[in-house]
Amino acid sequence: MYAVTPGGEPPRDLRGVMDGPVRTVSCGGLVAHVSDVPLDRFGEEPLRRSLEDLEWVEGVARAHHRVVEALAAAGPAAPVRLVTVYTGEEQVRDLLDRRHDDFAEILSHVAGRREWGVKAYMRRDTPPPSPAPATTTASATTTTTATTSASGGDSPGLAYLRRKKESLRGREDLWRAAAERAELLHAELGQVAVASRRHRPQDPQLSGRSESMVLNGAYLVDPAREEEFAAVLGGYRDRFLDVELTGPWAPYSFTSIDLGAGRAGGVR
């Protein structure tokens, strides 16, 4: 199962997981878009083993995403999570009947809107914020100078430790400044968007970048405000943040329904 829509047929010749043709199952004015898969690969035990194969999972995810994007391009769509598997059409109709109001509310909420993603990274080459100048009295300066002269300055070991501590403090200051900027960015984008979600920062292996991610946000935006939304980002591409805009996407982040455990096979 890929997604639920308020009606209609899938685009012609649309194919899903394992190249299966996508078809529909209808109930109560809602339409589930599904394709058939073999139980020897998608039964409970085989599926558990398959999910350990990252290459297999990537192929399934790409096929699932392709179907969802095609459906979302044609109208409101509520995607379901990857490898949501039922053992027959009756289970799908039962789901549509039991969760009719939940699906209807979500479809109404996302209709005519698109999801955009914003990722913000801490710039690695940015110097930390300069500290406020300290007020030093003449007597304190004299005492410090005298103490340093008397001790002959730091030893190489102490000097190294001091530089290490200052470097660490500098990175912490930079992280704090970038995180604060990211909070402001998320709040301002949220004022333009209809709804917003903040996801966990991605691991560098997933993001493809070595810089620390300080914002991984999703935003549901009306088309009439998309230019305004994108314009907000310009004010946050500064010495602290490197900001990326991705999308538009199907509204994955705003269609979450806990489908629960199915009967006689149920949800995988």
PDB file of N, CA and C in Angstrom, residues 7 14 22-23 26 34 36 47 57 61 74 103 127 150 171-172 192 200 216 225 244:
ATOM      1  N   GLY A   7     -10.083   9.994  -4.098  1.00  0.00           N
ATOM      2  CA  GLY A   7     -10.739   9.450  -5.282  1.00  0.00           C
ATOM      3  C   GLY A   7      -9.753   9.344  -6.427  1.00  0.00           C
ATOM      4  N   LEU A  14       1.392   3.294 -14.144  1.00  0.00           N
ATOM      5  CA  LEU A  14       2.218   3.501 -12.950  1.00  0.00           C
ATOM      6  C   LEU A  14       2.539   2.153 -12.308  1.00  0.00           C
ATOM      7  N   VAL A  22       0.180  -0.550 -10.295  1.00  0.00           N
ATOM      8  CA  VAL A  22      -0.569   0.049  -9.194  1.00  0.00           C
ATOM      9  C   VAL A  22      -2.055   0.077  -9.553  1.00  0.00           C
ATOM     10  N   ARG A  23      -2.880  -0.375  -8.617  1.00  0.00           N
ATOM     11  CA  ARG A  23      -4.330  -0.373  -8.808  1.00  0.00           C
ATOM     12  C   ARG A  23      -4.977   0.217  -7.555  1.00  0.00           C
ATOM     13  N   SER A  26     -11.259   0.792  -3.149  1.00  0.00           N
ATOM     14  CA  SER A  26     -12.095   1.910  -2.724  1.00  0.00           C
ATOM     15  C   SER A  26     -13.038   1.518  -1.603  1.00  0.00           C
ATOM     16  N   VAL A  34      -2.534   0.482  -4.330  1.00  0.00           N
ATOM     17  CA  VAL A  34      -1.803  -0.715  -3.909  1.00  0.00           C
ATOM     18  C   VAL A  34      -1.223  -1.424  -5.118  1.00  0.00           C
ATOM     19  N   ASP A  36       0.385  -5.680  -5.915  1.00  0.00           N
ATOM     20  CA  ASP A  36       0.583  -7.015  -5.350  1.00  0.00           C
ATOM     21  C   ASP A  36       2.068  -7.329  -5.225  1.00  0.00           C
ATOM     22  N   LEU A  47      10.298 -10.702   5.105  1.00  0.00           N
ATOM     23  CA  LEU A  47      10.458  -9.251   5.116  1.00  0.00           C
ATOM     24  C   LEU A  47      11.454  -8.818   6.185  1.00  0.00           C
ATOM     25  N   VAL A  57      16.334  -2.519   0.463  1.00  0.00           N
ATOM     26  CA  VAL A  57      15.490  -1.483   1.054  1.00  0.00           C
ATOM     27  C   VAL A  57      15.515  -0.220   0.197  1.00  0.00           C
ATOM     28  N   ALA A  61      12.297   1.522  -1.419  1.00  0.00           N
ATOM     29  CA  ALA A  61      11.992   2.907  -1.050  1.00  0.00           C
ATOM     30  C   ALA A  61      11.863   3.794  -2.282  1.00  0.00           C
ATOM     31  N   ALA A  74      -0.972  14.566  -8.789  1.00  0.00           N
ATOM     32  CA  ALA A  74      -2.314  14.588  -9.371  1.00  0.00           C
ATOM     33  C   ALA A  74      -3.365  15.147  -8.422  1.00  0.00           C
ATOM     34  N   PHE A 103      -8.286   9.881   7.726  1.00  0.00           N
ATOM     35  CA  PHE A 103      -7.754  10.112   6.381  1.00  0.00           C
ATOM     36  C   PHE A 103      -8.396  11.347   5.753  1.00  0.00           C
ATOM     37  N   PRO A 127      34.832  31.958  12.181  1.00  0.00           N
ATOM     38  CA  PRO A 127      35.418  32.221  13.501  1.00  0.00           C
ATOM     39  C   PRO A 127      34.312  32.377  14.526  1.00  0.00           C
ATOM     40  N   ALA A 150      56.982  37.068  36.633  1.00  0.00           N
ATOM     41  CA  ALA A 150      57.636  36.326  37.695  1.00  0.00           C
ATOM     42  C   ALA A 150      57.693  34.847  37.381  1.00  0.00           C
ATOM     43  N   ARG A 171      34.650  26.561  19.488  1.00  0.00           N
ATOM     44  CA  ARG A 171      33.714  25.681  18.765  1.00  0.00           C
ATOM     45  C   ARG A 171      32.363  25.653  19.466  1.00  0.00           C
ATOM     46  N   GLU A 172      32.402  25.632  20.798  1.00  0.00           N
ATOM     47  CA  GLU A 172      31.141  25.642  21.541  1.00  0.00           C
ATOM     48  C   GLU A 172      30.378  26.941  21.303  1.00  0.00           C
ATOM     49  N   VAL A 192       5.245  31.476   8.137  1.00  0.00           N
ATOM     50  CA  VAL A 192       4.799  31.524   6.740  1.00  0.00           C
ATOM     51  C   VAL A 192       4.061  30.245   6.360  1.00  0.00           C
ATOM     52  N   ARG A 200      14.799  14.940  13.336  1.00  0.00           N
ATOM     53  CA  ARG A 200      16.132  14.795  13.910  1.00  0.00           C
ATOM     54  C   ARG A 200      17.188  15.119  12.860  1.00  0.00           C
ATOM     55  N   ASN A 216      16.747  20.409  10.613  1.00  0.00           N
ATOM     56  CA  ASN A 216      16.198  19.525   9.578  1.00  0.00           C
ATOM     57  C   ASN A 216      14.682  19.668   9.662  1.00  0.00           C
ATOM     58  N   ARG A 225       2.289  31.419  -1.075  1.00  0.00           N
ATOM     59  CA  ARG A 225       3.284  31.961  -0.156  1.00  0.00           C
ATOM     60  C   ARG A 225       4.660  31.314  -0.334  1.00  0.00           C
ATOM     61  N   GLU A 244      19.984  25.008   3.034  1.00  0.00           N
ATOM     62  CA  GLU A 244      19.536  24.327   1.816  1.00  0.00           C
ATOM     63  C   GLU A 244      18.017  24.214   1.807  1.00  0.00           C
TER      64      GLU A 244
END
